[in-house]
Amino acid sequence: MINLLLVPIIIPLFTALLLIFIPKKVVLQRAISIISAIATTIAALILVGTVRQDGIQVVDLGGWPAPFGITLVSDMLSALLVTTASIITLTVILFSFRSIGEEREKYYYYSMVQFLLVGVNGAFTTGDIFNMFVFFEVMLMSSYVLLVIGGTKIQLRETIKYILVNVISSALFVITVAYLYSVVGTLNMAHISVRISEIQQPGILTVIAIMFLIVFGLKGAIFPLYFWLPGSYYAPPPAIMALFGALLTKVGVYSILRTYTLFFYHDIGYTHQILGVLSILTIIVGIIGAIAYQDIKKMIIFNIIIAIGVITYGISMMSTEALTGSVFYLIHDMLIKAALFFLVGIIMAITGTADLRKFSGLINHYPFLGWTFFISTLTLAGIPPFSGFVGKLLIAKGGFAAGDFIGALIVLLSSLFVLYSLMKVFLNGFWGETKGTINQKAPVSYLLVPTVLLVAITVIYGFGAEWINIFISQAADVLTDPSIYIDAVLKE
């Protein structure tokens, strides 16, 4: 019998392999993809319920007990992120049916989407630091294909840059893991934590912590390592942008969250202080980009950078309140960023452009689209009682409690700039006299289905925060008390 926590990895893996053999049968590919995505989402939801009821789920592959074999671990944080990633992938597949184009669909598009989900879910689930690298590579290799698929000039240019950055990052990842292994003699994440506790994090481990921050900072795009992101995420079609913006950077952020709470929590004065400073700088850079551009895609991309800074700032505080806020905000941002990229895709399908100066008055033709965008803007900005408010408030409270008033204020003030950047789109793009080309044949009604589904989930996530907090608190408990994770994995 296959253990439940393997199912959200195995289903997309076998689906991806199957789809490779039927590249030209687009309708069949679509049907298999959507059935697979629904099955993965259901399995992930069942996994959340199982972890809630029975605690952390652990599988030792090949029968080798931890720390000697390969271990997969699903605590509440992992289960929630796997569920969120599966839901987003389901909506991306739905959105792709009428937006990605048949030419791309015939070149292994759906197979690569499934492989990317294998990498993402695997990275969230692995209990072994080297296998985190392996799942990173699965995710990255499929992202290379998705980024270049279609072969436009901008895609080819940005793919070369994206591959170079990630090859360097991956090499550094392996070197850092090797250094860590040379010090602690194990790759099992729970066992690494035990070994570091025994030697009380000497100076060499602080250096390794900073090396991990560089590796995951490149993946997650924190300051000053975000330079590759605006161009790379701008190049592909909106469905792929949604997949990348919602999932790829968040795997890097998750990796920082996991390692900095499980490994490097004994001496946080240096490592976490650096993370805090970089997080604030990340927020500031994101704000400047979000308000400077008139291109809607660029605005959303720089809003990704703001969110990354907010989440990592909460990690740097290392308090229960701030970590709870980071987990809550991480899930919120994954959902709402995907929805916003869908909305940008719909606007581009109607107007043929993402340049805000070239169109206006869309609400006269598409009022439902306009008000969906408005709700999404309020959600992203964290206007109460929407989902962005709860996480950001907890993170800011953690900052104030730690005495970092400037950092906490910047986190709170970032909401105003996020609101300003996207309200500019709502007021200038949707209101006023109709300007620019309006494509009446754009499949707006269909494309709104997955978009509204995601927006509805984020609204429920915000309004049901008190009920959802039961799950979020369980995820945060493991982060604040690593012994819960260690005992479950090593069965002590």
Tab-separated table of C-alpha atoms in Angstrom:
chain	number	residue	atom	x	y	z
A	1	MET	CA	0.000	0.000	0.000
A	2	ILE	CA	1.332	3.455	-0.965
A	3	ASN	CA	1.638	5.811	1.965
A	4	LEU	CA	-0.623	8.864	1.688
A	5	LEU	CA	2.152	11.456	1.717
A	6	LEU	CA	3.690	9.863	-1.427
A	7	VAL	CA	0.473	10.238	-3.441
A	8	PRO	CA	0.758	14.000	-4.275
A	9	ILE	CA	4.219	13.236	-5.695
A	10	ILE	CA	3.459	9.932	-7.451
A	11	ILE	CA	0.258	11.041	-9.246
A	12	PRO	CA	1.856	13.985	-11.126
A	13	LEU	CA	5.012	11.910	-11.769
A	14	PHE	CA	3.170	9.092	-13.548
A	15	THR	CA	0.902	11.615	-15.300
A	16	ALA	CA	3.956	13.492	-16.629
A	17	LEU	CA	5.508	10.259	-17.914
A	18	LEU	CA	2.248	9.194	-19.576
A	19	LEU	CA	1.739	12.565	-21.289
A	20	ILE	CA	5.187	12.365	-22.909
A	21	PHE	CA	3.903	9.525	-25.119
A	22	ILE	CA	0.851	11.433	-26.448
A	23	PRO	CA	2.218	14.904	-27.321
A	24	LYS	CA	-0.027	15.529	-30.351
A	25	LYS	CA	-3.319	14.370	-28.767
A	26	VAL	CA	-4.175	17.687	-27.143
A	27	VAL	CA	-7.735	16.873	-26.018
A	28	LEU	CA	-6.589	13.640	-24.358
A	29	GLN	CA	-3.690	15.482	-22.701
A	30	ARG	CA	-6.102	18.044	-21.287
A	31	ALA	CA	-8.442	15.375	-19.931
A	32	ILE	CA	-5.640	13.376	-18.273
A	33	SER	CA	-4.047	16.531	-16.859
A	34	ILE	CA	-7.209	17.821	-15.241
A	35	ILE	CA	-8.163	14.419	-13.787
A	36	SER	CA	-4.646	14.053	-12.394
A	37	ALA	CA	-4.657	17.558	-10.893
A	38	ILE	CA	-8.030	16.949	-9.205
A	39	ALA	CA	-6.803	13.605	-7.806
A	40	THR	CA	-3.599	15.239	-6.503
A	41	THR	CA	-5.587	18.017	-4.823
A	42	ILE	CA	-7.970	15.536	-3.164
A	43	ALA	CA	-5.012	13.448	-1.927
A	44	ALA	CA	-3.362	16.597	-0.527
A	45	LEU	CA	-6.552	17.629	1.287
A	46	ILE	CA	-6.871	14.141	2.811
A	47	LEU	CA	-3.223	14.413	3.872
A	48	VAL	CA	-3.936	17.692	5.702
A	49	GLY	CA	-6.776	15.981	7.575
A	50	THR	CA	-4.565	13.006	8.430
A	51	VAL	CA	-1.753	15.226	9.771
A	52	ARG	CA	-4.289	17.228	11.755
A	53	GLN	CA	-5.703	14.090	13.368
A	54	ASP	CA	-2.690	11.760	13.624
A	55	GLY	CA	0.276	14.130	13.669
A	56	ILE	CA	3.380	14.209	11.464
A	57	GLN	CA	3.479	11.507	8.764
A	58	VAL	CA	6.853	9.887	8.011
A	59	VAL	CA	7.910	7.377	5.338
A	60	ASP	CA	11.337	5.695	5.346
A	61	LEU	CA	11.854	4.619	1.733
A	62	GLY	CA	13.294	1.148	1.176
A	63	GLY	CA	12.686	0.210	4.805
A	64	TRP	CA	15.875	1.943	5.969
A	65	PRO	CA	15.110	3.783	9.225
A	66	ALA	CA	16.050	7.447	9.629
A	67	PRO	CA	18.697	8.791	9.531
A	68	PHE	CA	20.236	6.049	7.355
A	69	GLY	CA	17.732	5.966	4.504
A	70	ILE	CA	15.784	8.488	2.438
A	71	THR	CA	12.955	9.953	4.507
A	72	LEU	CA	9.854	11.826	3.422
A	73	VAL	CA	8.096	13.889	6.098
A	74	SER	CA	4.727	15.600	6.024
A	75	ASP	CA	4.060	17.940	8.919
A	76	MET	CA	1.237	20.496	8.784
A	77	LEU	CA	3.398	23.121	7.052
A	78	SER	CA	4.382	20.669	4.332
A	79	ALA	CA	0.818	19.346	3.920
A	80	LEU	CA	-0.682	22.849	3.619
A	81	LEU	CA	1.894	23.929	1.036
A	82	VAL	CA	1.448	20.728	-0.995
A	83	THR	CA	-2.317	21.342	-0.989
A	84	THR	CA	-1.892	24.980	-2.035
A	85	ALA	CA	0.525	24.032	-4.837
A	86	SER	CA	-1.863	21.335	-6.078
A	87	ILE	CA	-4.846	23.733	-6.136
A	88	ILE	CA	-2.828	26.349	-8.028
A	89	THR	CA	-1.632	23.777	-10.574
A	90	LEU	CA	-5.235	22.624	-11.089
A	91	THR	CA	-6.366	26.198	-11.841
A	92	VAL	CA	-3.342	26.837	-14.095
A	93	ILE	CA	-4.219	23.754	-16.167
A	94	LEU	CA	-7.822	24.959	-16.459
A	95	PHE	CA	-6.658	28.445	-17.455
A	96	SER	CA	-4.254	26.989	-20.035
A	97	PHE	CA	-6.991	25.268	-22.063
A	98	ARG	CA	-8.028	28.560	-23.677
A	99	SER	CA	-4.919	30.676	-23.208
A	100	ILE	CA	-1.685	28.772	-23.803
A	101	GLY	CA	-2.233	27.868	-27.465
A	102	GLU	CA	-2.280	24.500	-29.208
A	103	GLU	CA	1.289	24.859	-30.510
A	104	ARG	CA	2.660	24.955	-26.961
A	105	GLU	CA	0.306	22.191	-25.840
A	106	LYS	CA	1.803	19.863	-28.483
A	107	TYR	CA	5.325	20.417	-27.170
A	108	TYR	CA	4.996	18.632	-23.817
A	109	TYR	CA	3.455	21.600	-22.001
A	110	TYR	CA	1.168	19.581	-19.703
A	111	SER	CA	3.892	17.033	-19.036
A	112	MET	CA	6.265	19.789	-17.883
A	113	VAL	CA	3.572	21.306	-15.640
A	114	GLN	CA	3.176	17.915	-13.944
A	115	PHE	CA	6.963	17.475	-13.581
A	116	LEU	CA	7.151	20.928	-12.014
A	117	LEU	CA	4.483	19.899	-9.489
A	118	VAL	CA	6.526	16.753	-8.698
A	119	GLY	CA	9.527	18.960	-7.891
A	120	VAL	CA	7.524	21.455	-5.825
A	121	ASN	CA	5.601	18.849	-3.803
A	122	GLY	CA	8.762	16.794	-3.352
A	123	ALA	CA	10.737	19.792	-2.057
A	124	PHE	CA	7.936	20.536	0.430
A	125	THR	CA	7.849	16.902	1.599
A	126	THR	CA	11.443	15.681	1.709
A	127	GLY	CA	13.118	15.116	5.067
A	128	ASP	CA	16.574	14.883	3.504
A	129	ILE	CA	18.610	17.978	2.571
A	130	PHE	CA	20.259	16.337	-0.464
A	131	ASN	CA	16.906	15.168	-1.794
A	132	MET	CA	15.681	18.727	-1.443
A	133	PHE	CA	18.388	19.537	-4.013
A	134	VAL	CA	17.160	16.663	-6.222
A	135	PHE	CA	13.567	17.910	-6.153
A	136	PHE	CA	14.808	21.455	-6.796
A	137	GLU	CA	16.466	20.173	-9.968
A	138	VAL	CA	13.301	18.376	-11.129
A	139	MET	CA	11.392	21.617	-10.599
A	140	LEU	CA	14.040	23.735	-12.344
A	141	MET	CA	14.480	21.470	-15.371
A	142	SER	CA	10.752	21.542	-16.084
A	143	SER	CA	10.721	25.321	-15.533
A	144	TYR	CA	13.456	25.721	-18.180
A	145	VAL	CA	11.205	24.011	-20.741
A	146	LEU	CA	8.126	25.993	-19.683
A	147	LEU	CA	10.039	29.269	-19.853
A	148	VAL	CA	11.327	28.668	-23.400
A	149	ILE	CA	8.318	26.820	-24.847
A	150	GLY	CA	6.960	28.879	-27.744
A	151	GLY	CA	10.424	30.116	-28.682
A	152	THR	CA	9.812	33.878	-28.829
A	153	LYS	CA	12.865	36.145	-28.810
A	154	ILE	CA	12.314	37.411	-25.251
A	155	GLN	CA	11.768	33.852	-23.982
A	156	LEU	CA	15.036	32.611	-25.512
A	157	ARG	CA	16.989	35.550	-24.071
A	158	GLU	CA	15.538	35.251	-20.575
A	159	THR	CA	15.850	31.453	-20.511
A	160	ILE	CA	19.618	31.683	-21.069
A	161	LYS	CA	19.918	34.100	-18.133
A	162	TYR	CA	17.582	32.009	-15.969
A	163	ILE	CA	19.523	28.785	-16.665
A	164	LEU	CA	22.895	30.431	-15.925
A	165	VAL	CA	21.688	31.791	-12.591
A	166	ASN	CA	20.185	28.467	-11.548
A	167	VAL	CA	23.178	26.384	-12.643
A	168	ILE	CA	25.409	28.549	-10.433
A	169	SER	CA	22.867	28.390	-7.618
A	170	SER	CA	22.584	24.597	-7.887
A	171	ALA	CA	26.363	24.162	-7.845
A	172	LEU	CA	26.537	26.319	-4.730
A	173	PHE	CA	23.719	24.253	-3.184
A	174	VAL	CA	25.692	21.005	-3.612
A	175	ILE	CA	28.866	22.616	-2.220
A	176	THR	CA	26.956	23.923	0.816
A	177	VAL	CA	25.363	20.511	1.470
A	178	ALA	CA	28.833	18.926	1.228
A	179	TYR	CA	30.226	21.413	3.764
A	180	LEU	CA	27.305	20.714	6.093
A	181	TYR	CA	27.807	16.951	5.770
A	182	SER	CA	31.533	17.320	6.529
A	183	VAL	CA	30.638	19.014	9.829
A	184	VAL	CA	27.606	17.001	11.027
A	185	GLY	CA	28.024	13.702	9.150
A	186	THR	CA	24.380	13.288	8.111
A	187	LEU	CA	21.913	14.465	5.448
A	188	ASN	CA	18.665	13.687	7.304
A	189	MET	CA	17.205	17.063	8.296
A	190	ALA	CA	16.009	15.966	11.746
A	191	HIS	CA	19.371	14.313	12.443
A	192	ILE	CA	21.220	17.451	11.237
A	193	SER	CA	19.272	19.441	13.828
A	194	VAL	CA	20.259	16.990	16.586
A	195	ARG	CA	23.930	17.102	15.595
A	196	ILE	CA	23.968	20.915	15.491
A	197	SER	CA	22.351	20.966	18.965
A	198	GLU	CA	25.135	18.716	20.258
A	199	ILE	CA	27.922	20.966	18.983
A	200	GLN	CA	26.002	24.237	19.647
A	201	GLN	CA	26.425	25.802	16.169
A	202	PRO	CA	30.104	26.769	15.977
A	203	GLY	CA	31.362	29.487	13.595
A	204	ILE	CA	31.660	27.163	10.599
A	205	LEU	CA	27.933	26.380	10.817
A	206	THR	CA	27.108	30.085	10.839
A	207	VAL	CA	29.090	30.370	7.597
A	208	ILE	CA	27.128	27.412	6.193
A	209	ALA	CA	23.883	29.129	7.281
A	210	ILE	CA	24.845	32.226	5.274
A	211	MET	CA	25.737	30.005	2.287
A	212	PHE	CA	22.280	28.417	2.482
A	213	LEU	CA	20.786	31.910	2.623
A	214	ILE	CA	22.632	32.789	-0.610
A	215	VAL	CA	21.454	29.555	-2.298
A	216	PHE	CA	17.826	29.857	-1.239
A	217	GLY	CA	17.933	33.644	-1.601
A	218	LEU	CA	18.790	33.172	-5.281
A	219	LYS	CA	15.904	30.723	-5.663
A	220	GLY	CA	13.523	32.894	-3.644
A	221	ALA	CA	14.726	36.246	-5.064
A	222	ILE	CA	15.583	38.214	-1.936
A	223	PHE	CA	17.730	41.360	-2.131
A	224	PRO	CA	20.268	41.626	-3.789
A	225	LEU	CA	19.735	38.253	-5.524
A	226	TYR	CA	16.417	39.128	-7.166
A	227	PHE	CA	17.991	40.588	-10.347
A	228	TRP	CA	17.012	37.635	-12.564
A	229	LEU	CA	13.338	37.557	-11.602
A	230	PRO	CA	11.666	40.590	-13.300
A	231	GLY	CA	12.909	39.663	-16.774
A	232	SER	CA	12.499	35.891	-16.475
A	233	TYR	CA	8.935	36.043	-15.144
A	234	TYR	CA	7.960	38.677	-17.721
A	235	ALA	CA	8.802	36.469	-20.721
A	236	PRO	CA	6.351	33.492	-20.673
A	237	PRO	CA	2.546	33.523	-21.192
A	238	PRO	CA	0.298	34.408	-18.201
A	239	ALA	CA	-0.514	30.778	-17.268
A	240	ILE	CA	3.203	29.992	-16.873
A	241	MET	CA	3.776	33.330	-15.110
A	242	ALA	CA	1.098	32.321	-12.592
A	243	LEU	CA	2.754	28.944	-12.033
A	244	PHE	CA	6.199	30.504	-11.564
A	245	GLY	CA	5.053	33.478	-9.476
A	246	ALA	CA	2.973	31.334	-7.145
A	247	LEU	CA	5.284	28.332	-6.727
A	248	LEU	CA	8.938	28.673	-7.739
A	249	THR	CA	10.074	31.531	-5.508
A	250	LYS	CA	7.961	30.144	-2.658
A	251	VAL	CA	9.964	26.910	-2.650
A	252	GLY	CA	13.072	29.030	-2.003
A	253	VAL	CA	11.268	30.885	0.797
A	254	TYR	CA	10.062	27.564	2.282
A	255	SER	CA	13.652	26.288	2.263
A	256	ILE	CA	14.819	29.333	4.239
A	257	LEU	CA	11.892	28.849	6.634
A	258	ARG	CA	12.680	25.157	7.152
A	259	THR	CA	16.478	25.392	7.534
A	260	TYR	CA	16.501	28.561	9.654
A	261	THR	CA	13.989	27.132	12.138
A	262	LEU	CA	15.188	23.505	12.163
A	263	PHE	CA	18.980	23.855	11.810
A	264	PHE	CA	20.281	27.328	12.622
A	265	TYR	CA	18.225	28.436	15.609
A	266	HIS	CA	20.873	28.164	18.336
A	267	ASP	CA	22.732	31.386	17.475
A	268	ILE	CA	20.328	33.715	15.683
A	269	GLY	CA	22.044	36.986	16.522
A	270	TYR	CA	24.044	37.063	13.293
A	271	THR	CA	22.265	34.925	10.683
A	272	HIS	CA	18.714	36.013	11.393
A	273	GLN	CA	19.732	39.652	11.766
A	274	ILE	CA	21.224	39.556	8.250
A	275	LEU	CA	18.041	37.877	6.988
A	276	GLY	CA	15.973	40.642	8.628
A	277	VAL	CA	17.992	43.449	7.006
A	278	LEU	CA	17.882	41.782	3.582
A	279	SER	CA	14.123	41.254	3.969
A	280	ILE	CA	13.502	44.957	4.582
A	281	LEU	CA	15.682	45.888	1.593
A	282	THR	CA	13.746	43.335	-0.491
A	283	ILE	CA	10.452	45.015	0.476
A	284	ILE	CA	11.830	48.474	-0.417
A	285	VAL	CA	13.141	47.334	-3.823
A	286	GLY	CA	9.812	45.650	-4.548
A	287	ILE	CA	7.888	48.797	-3.630
A	288	ILE	CA	10.033	50.964	-5.917
A	289	GLY	CA	9.487	48.597	-8.849
A	290	ALA	CA	5.751	48.150	-8.219
A	291	ILE	CA	5.000	51.885	-8.230
A	292	ALA	CA	7.496	52.846	-10.960
A	293	TYR	CA	6.183	50.751	-13.854
A	294	GLN	CA	3.132	51.272	-16.068
A	295	ASP	CA	3.253	47.665	-17.229
A	296	ILE	CA	0.794	45.506	-15.264
A	297	LYS	CA	2.948	42.375	-15.533
A	298	LYS	CA	5.942	44.224	-14.072
A	299	MET	CA	3.767	45.600	-11.239
A	300	ILE	CA	2.658	42.110	-10.197
A	301	ILE	CA	6.211	40.744	-10.540
A	302	PHE	CA	7.599	43.404	-8.204
A	303	ASN	CA	4.730	42.699	-5.818
A	304	ILE	CA	6.108	39.125	-5.651
A	305	ILE	CA	9.385	40.620	-4.395
A	306	ILE	CA	7.550	42.667	-1.737
A	307	ALA	CA	5.788	39.530	-0.463
A	308	ILE	CA	9.037	37.569	-0.308
A	309	GLY	CA	10.527	40.316	1.877
A	310	VAL	CA	7.490	40.305	4.188
A	311	ILE	CA	7.583	36.507	4.657
A	312	THR	CA	11.348	36.311	5.252
A	313	TYR	CA	11.141	39.239	7.693
A	314	GLY	CA	8.719	37.145	9.768
A	315	ILE	CA	11.189	34.224	9.648
A	316	SER	CA	14.010	36.490	10.863
A	317	MET	CA	12.019	37.445	13.990
A	318	MET	CA	11.833	33.770	15.102
A	319	SER	CA	8.890	34.332	17.453
A	320	THR	CA	5.738	32.191	17.491
A	321	GLU	CA	3.624	35.156	16.375
A	322	ALA	CA	5.905	36.155	13.488
A	323	LEU	CA	6.368	32.570	12.253
A	324	THR	CA	2.604	31.984	12.359
A	325	GLY	CA	2.196	35.179	10.322
A	326	SER	CA	4.826	34.046	7.795
A	327	VAL	CA	3.092	30.696	7.235
A	328	PHE	CA	-0.308	32.381	6.907
A	329	TYR	CA	1.052	35.029	4.521
A	330	LEU	CA	3.009	32.490	2.450
A	331	ILE	CA	-0.139	30.516	1.599
A	332	HIS	CA	-2.134	33.710	1.021
A	333	ASP	CA	0.474	35.066	-1.385
A	334	MET	CA	0.727	31.844	-3.401
A	335	LEU	CA	-3.024	31.891	-4.032
A	336	ILE	CA	-3.527	35.586	-4.753
A	337	LYS	CA	-0.448	35.965	-6.987
A	338	ALA	CA	-1.686	33.164	-9.239
A	339	ALA	CA	-5.119	34.840	-9.403
A	340	LEU	CA	-3.587	38.225	-10.275
A	341	PHE	CA	-1.489	36.758	-13.089
A	342	PHE	CA	-4.673	35.157	-14.432
A	343	LEU	CA	-6.366	38.564	-14.325
A	344	VAL	CA	-3.423	40.136	-16.171
A	345	GLY	CA	-3.732	37.351	-18.757
A	346	ILE	CA	-7.436	38.132	-19.255
A	347	ILE	CA	-6.716	41.868	-19.602
A	348	MET	CA	-4.025	41.091	-22.196
A	349	ALA	CA	-6.408	38.790	-24.086
A	350	ILE	CA	-8.932	41.651	-24.275
A	351	THR	CA	-6.596	44.576	-25.006
A	352	GLY	CA	-3.561	42.897	-26.569
A	353	THR	CA	-1.222	44.736	-24.180
A	354	ALA	CA	-0.085	44.947	-20.557
A	355	ASP	CA	0.807	48.649	-20.891
A	356	LEU	CA	-1.584	50.625	-18.696
A	357	ARG	CA	-1.207	53.727	-20.900
A	358	LYS	CA	-2.755	51.993	-23.906
A	359	PHE	CA	-6.215	51.115	-22.608
A	360	SER	CA	-8.980	52.253	-20.245
A	361	GLY	CA	-12.703	51.832	-19.656
A	362	LEU	CA	-12.710	48.029	-19.454
A	363	ILE	CA	-15.378	48.050	-16.750
A	364	ASN	CA	-17.888	49.361	-19.328
A	365	HIS	CA	-17.544	46.054	-21.195
A	366	TYR	CA	-16.463	43.644	-18.445
A	367	PRO	CA	-17.840	44.803	-15.056
A	368	PHE	CA	-17.433	41.380	-13.398
A	369	LEU	CA	-13.762	41.282	-14.404
A	370	GLY	CA	-13.292	44.794	-12.981
A	371	TRP	CA	-14.764	43.989	-9.596
A	372	THR	CA	-12.864	40.682	-9.412
A	373	PHE	CA	-9.661	42.659	-9.956
A	374	PHE	CA	-10.736	45.133	-7.255
A	375	ILE	CA	-11.312	42.364	-4.678
A	376	SER	CA	-7.969	40.799	-5.607
A	377	THR	CA	-6.253	44.151	-5.072
A	378	LEU	CA	-7.761	44.541	-1.592
A	379	THR	CA	-6.770	40.957	-0.761
A	380	LEU	CA	-3.161	41.393	-1.885
A	381	ALA	CA	-2.800	44.717	-0.086
A	382	GLY	CA	-4.013	43.181	3.168
A	383	ILE	CA	-7.075	45.346	3.715
A	384	PRO	CA	-9.106	43.833	6.596
A	385	PRO	CA	-10.765	41.366	6.700
A	386	PHE	CA	-9.075	39.867	3.617
A	387	SER	CA	-6.376	37.208	3.940
A	388	GLY	CA	-3.345	39.475	3.478
A	389	PHE	CA	-4.229	41.388	6.644
A	390	VAL	CA	-3.930	38.550	9.177
A	391	GLY	CA	-0.486	37.327	8.171
A	392	LYS	CA	1.029	40.780	7.787
A	393	LEU	CA	-0.385	41.938	11.138
A	394	LEU	CA	1.112	38.933	12.962
A	395	ILE	CA	4.493	39.498	11.284
A	396	ALA	CA	4.450	43.201	12.216
A	397	LYS	CA	3.446	42.360	15.808
A	398	GLY	CA	6.421	39.988	15.953
A	399	GLY	CA	8.656	42.835	14.793
A	400	PHE	CA	7.283	45.275	17.363
A	401	ALA	CA	7.639	42.658	20.127
A	402	ALA	CA	11.312	42.206	19.153
A	403	GLY	CA	11.872	45.967	19.320
A	404	ASP	CA	12.379	46.389	15.568
A	405	PHE	CA	9.960	49.276	15.093
A	406	ILE	CA	11.389	50.443	11.759
A	407	GLY	CA	11.181	46.987	10.150
A	408	ALA	CA	7.664	46.360	11.457
A	409	LEU	CA	6.495	49.783	10.206
A	410	ILE	CA	7.955	49.106	6.745
A	411	VAL	CA	6.050	45.797	6.661
A	412	LEU	CA	2.801	47.603	7.502
A	413	LEU	CA	3.440	50.540	5.170
A	414	SER	CA	4.156	48.169	2.287
A	415	SER	CA	0.395	47.503	2.190
A	416	LEU	CA	-0.247	51.126	1.190
A	417	PHE	CA	2.216	50.933	-1.695
A	418	VAL	CA	0.803	47.577	-2.849
A	419	LEU	CA	-2.680	49.107	-2.764
A	420	TYR	CA	-1.484	52.186	-4.670
A	421	SER	CA	0.277	50.159	-7.385
A	422	LEU	CA	-2.774	48.024	-8.205
A	423	MET	CA	-5.479	50.646	-7.594
A	424	LYS	CA	-3.668	52.588	-10.338
A	425	VAL	CA	-4.582	49.715	-12.669
A	426	PHE	CA	-8.180	49.627	-11.445
A	427	LEU	CA	-8.734	53.394	-11.738
A	428	ASN	CA	-6.835	53.995	-14.990
A	429	GLY	CA	-7.439	50.704	-16.786
A	430	PHE	CA	-11.033	49.917	-15.865
A	431	TRP	CA	-12.610	53.345	-15.357
A	432	GLY	CA	-12.949	56.281	-17.749
A	433	GLU	CA	-13.777	56.312	-21.432
A	434	THR	CA	-13.030	53.229	-23.468
A	435	LYS	CA	-9.591	53.535	-25.047
A	436	GLY	CA	-7.565	51.011	-27.016
A	437	THR	CA	-8.562	47.847	-28.833
A	438	ILE	CA	-11.235	45.644	-27.289
A	439	ASN	CA	-11.129	42.038	-28.489
A	440	GLN	CA	-14.750	40.884	-28.290
A	441	LYS	CA	-13.701	37.316	-29.152
A	442	ALA	CA	-11.486	36.895	-26.088
A	443	PRO	CA	-12.687	33.866	-24.030
A	444	VAL	CA	-13.220	36.017	-20.935
A	445	SER	CA	-16.083	33.995	-19.443
A	446	TYR	CA	-14.077	30.768	-19.574
A	447	LEU	CA	-10.827	32.323	-18.270
A	448	LEU	CA	-12.707	33.864	-15.350
A	449	VAL	CA	-13.709	30.403	-14.038
A	450	PRO	CA	-10.287	29.358	-12.609
A	451	THR	CA	-9.577	32.989	-11.700
A	452	VAL	CA	-12.753	33.415	-9.651
A	453	LEU	CA	-12.145	30.004	-8.050
A	454	LEU	CA	-8.752	31.183	-6.729
A	455	VAL	CA	-10.056	34.588	-5.651
A	456	ALA	CA	-12.944	32.883	-3.826
A	457	ILE	CA	-10.496	30.595	-1.995
A	458	THR	CA	-8.425	33.600	-0.879
A	459	VAL	CA	-11.541	35.427	0.327
A	460	ILE	CA	-12.647	32.339	2.304
A	461	TYR	CA	-9.071	32.040	3.620
A	462	GLY	CA	-9.319	35.586	4.998
A	463	PHE	CA	-12.871	35.496	6.338
A	464	GLY	CA	-12.335	32.028	7.811
A	465	ALA	CA	-9.010	32.967	9.393
A	466	GLU	CA	-10.120	31.913	12.882
A	467	TRP	CA	-10.979	28.380	11.715
A	468	ILE	CA	-7.934	28.103	9.432
A	469	ASN	CA	-5.680	29.288	12.262
A	470	ILE	CA	-6.119	25.829	13.848
A	471	PHE	CA	-4.074	24.398	10.963
A	472	ILE	CA	-1.659	27.334	10.705
A	473	SER	CA	-0.886	27.172	14.435
A	474	GLN	CA	-0.115	23.468	14.173
A	475	ALA	CA	2.325	24.268	11.340
A	476	ALA	CA	3.949	27.059	13.382
A	477	ASP	CA	4.293	24.815	16.468
A	478	VAL	CA	6.765	22.601	14.600
A	479	LEU	CA	8.763	25.664	13.540
A	480	THR	CA	8.991	27.085	17.058
A	481	ASP	CA	9.675	23.708	18.677
A	482	PRO	CA	11.925	21.599	16.377
A	483	SER	CA	11.792	18.658	18.828
A	484	ILE	CA	8.271	17.849	17.554
A	485	TYR	CA	9.692	17.284	14.046
A	486	ILE	CA	12.817	15.505	15.303
A	487	ASP	CA	10.899	13.074	17.536
A	488	ALA	CA	8.471	12.187	14.745
A	489	VAL	CA	11.256	11.481	12.219
A	490	LEU	CA	13.810	9.751	14.460
A	491	LYS	CA	11.053	8.104	16.539
A	492	GLU	CA	12.780	8.986	19.790
